[in-house]
Coordinates of C-alpha atoms in Angstrom, one line a residue:
X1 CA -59.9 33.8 -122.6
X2 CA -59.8 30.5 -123.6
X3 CA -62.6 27.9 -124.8
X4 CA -64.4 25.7 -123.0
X5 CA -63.6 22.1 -123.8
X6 CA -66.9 20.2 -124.5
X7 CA -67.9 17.1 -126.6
X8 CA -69.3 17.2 -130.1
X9 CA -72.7 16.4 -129.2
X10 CA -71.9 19.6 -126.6
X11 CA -71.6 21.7 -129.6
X12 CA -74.7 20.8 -131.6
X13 CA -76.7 22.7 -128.8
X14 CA -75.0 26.0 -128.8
X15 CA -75.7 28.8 -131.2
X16 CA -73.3 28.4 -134.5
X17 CA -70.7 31.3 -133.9
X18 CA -70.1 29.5 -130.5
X19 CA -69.9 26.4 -132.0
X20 CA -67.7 26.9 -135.0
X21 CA -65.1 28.8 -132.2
X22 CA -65.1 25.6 -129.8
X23 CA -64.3 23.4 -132.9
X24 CA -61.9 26.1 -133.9
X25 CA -60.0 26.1 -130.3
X26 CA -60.4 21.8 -130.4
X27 CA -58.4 21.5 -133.7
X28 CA -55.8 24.2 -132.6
X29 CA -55.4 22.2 -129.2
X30 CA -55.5 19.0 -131.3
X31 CA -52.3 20.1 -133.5
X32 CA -50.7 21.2 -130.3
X33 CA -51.2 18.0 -129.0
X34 CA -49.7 16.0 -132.2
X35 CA -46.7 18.6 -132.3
X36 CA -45.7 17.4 -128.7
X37 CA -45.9 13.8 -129.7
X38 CA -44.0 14.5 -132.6
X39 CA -41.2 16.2 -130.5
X40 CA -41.2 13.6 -127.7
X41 CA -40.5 10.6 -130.4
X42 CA -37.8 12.7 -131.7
X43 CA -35.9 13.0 -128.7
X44 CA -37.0 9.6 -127.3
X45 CA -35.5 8.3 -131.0
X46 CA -32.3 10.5 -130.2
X47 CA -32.1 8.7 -126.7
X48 CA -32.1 5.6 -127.7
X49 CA -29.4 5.8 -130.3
X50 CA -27.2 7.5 -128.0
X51 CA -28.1 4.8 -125.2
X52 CA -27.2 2.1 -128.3
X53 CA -24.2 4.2 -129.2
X54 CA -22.7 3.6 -125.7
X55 CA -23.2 0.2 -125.2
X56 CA -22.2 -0.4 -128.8
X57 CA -18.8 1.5 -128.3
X58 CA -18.1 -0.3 -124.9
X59 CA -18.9 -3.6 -126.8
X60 CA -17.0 -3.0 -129.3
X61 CA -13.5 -1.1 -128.1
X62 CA -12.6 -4.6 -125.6
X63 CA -12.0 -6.4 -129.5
X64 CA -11.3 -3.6 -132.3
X65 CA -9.6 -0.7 -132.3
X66 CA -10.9 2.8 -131.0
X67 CA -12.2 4.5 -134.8
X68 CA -13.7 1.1 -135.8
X69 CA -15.2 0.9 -132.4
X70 CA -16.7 4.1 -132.9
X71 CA -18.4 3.6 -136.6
X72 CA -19.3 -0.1 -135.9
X73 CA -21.3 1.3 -133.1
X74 CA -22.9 3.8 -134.9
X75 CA -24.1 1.5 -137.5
X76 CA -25.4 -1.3 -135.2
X77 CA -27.4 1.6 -133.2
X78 CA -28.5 2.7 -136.4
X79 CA -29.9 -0.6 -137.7
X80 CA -30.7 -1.9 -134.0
X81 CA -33.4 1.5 -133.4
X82 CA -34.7 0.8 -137.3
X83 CA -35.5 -2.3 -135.8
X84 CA -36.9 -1.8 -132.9
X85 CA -39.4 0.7 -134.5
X86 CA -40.6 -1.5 -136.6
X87 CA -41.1 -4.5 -133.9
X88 CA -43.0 -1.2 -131.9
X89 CA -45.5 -1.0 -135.2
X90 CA -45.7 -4.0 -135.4
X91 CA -46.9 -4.6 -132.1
X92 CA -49.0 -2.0 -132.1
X93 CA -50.9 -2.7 -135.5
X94 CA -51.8 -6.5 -133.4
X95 CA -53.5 -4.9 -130.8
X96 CA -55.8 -2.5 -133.0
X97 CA -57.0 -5.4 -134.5

């Protein structure tokens, strides 16, 4: 049976083996809930190469030839989704503030 979910200031009322399992069952879900993030910016991250590996490659093949077509692309997506991560932190590190 799983935990109830409840607030901290829940917990301070109920009796301490009660209270010790709750914050036991929050920091399990907690980790769960960081794994998940972790996977779904690994495959958004795959994604968005791929979708930058395409466009790249179609860019590319209309002035080069096929192979240098190929690795150009890869490097551009490469550098291009470096790039774009950081201009995401970036924005992100303005609005906390």
């Amino acid at each position: 049976m799983e935990a109830p979910r409840y607030d901290d200031d829940d917990l301070n009322l109920w009796p301490l083996p009660t209270r010790e399992y709750a914050r036991e069952e929050k920091t399990i879900q907690d980790r769960r809930t960081a794994e998940r993030i972790n996977e779904i910016v690994f495959f958004s991250n795959i994604a968005i190469f791929s979708i930058f590996t395409v466009i790249g490659c179609t860019i590319f093949i209309t002035f080069l030839p096929s192979f240098l077509s190929v690795v150009f692309s890869i490097v551009s997506s490469f550098i291009m989704l470096i790039g774009l991560k950081k201009t995401i932190r970036k924005i992100l590190n303005r609005k906390k503030r």
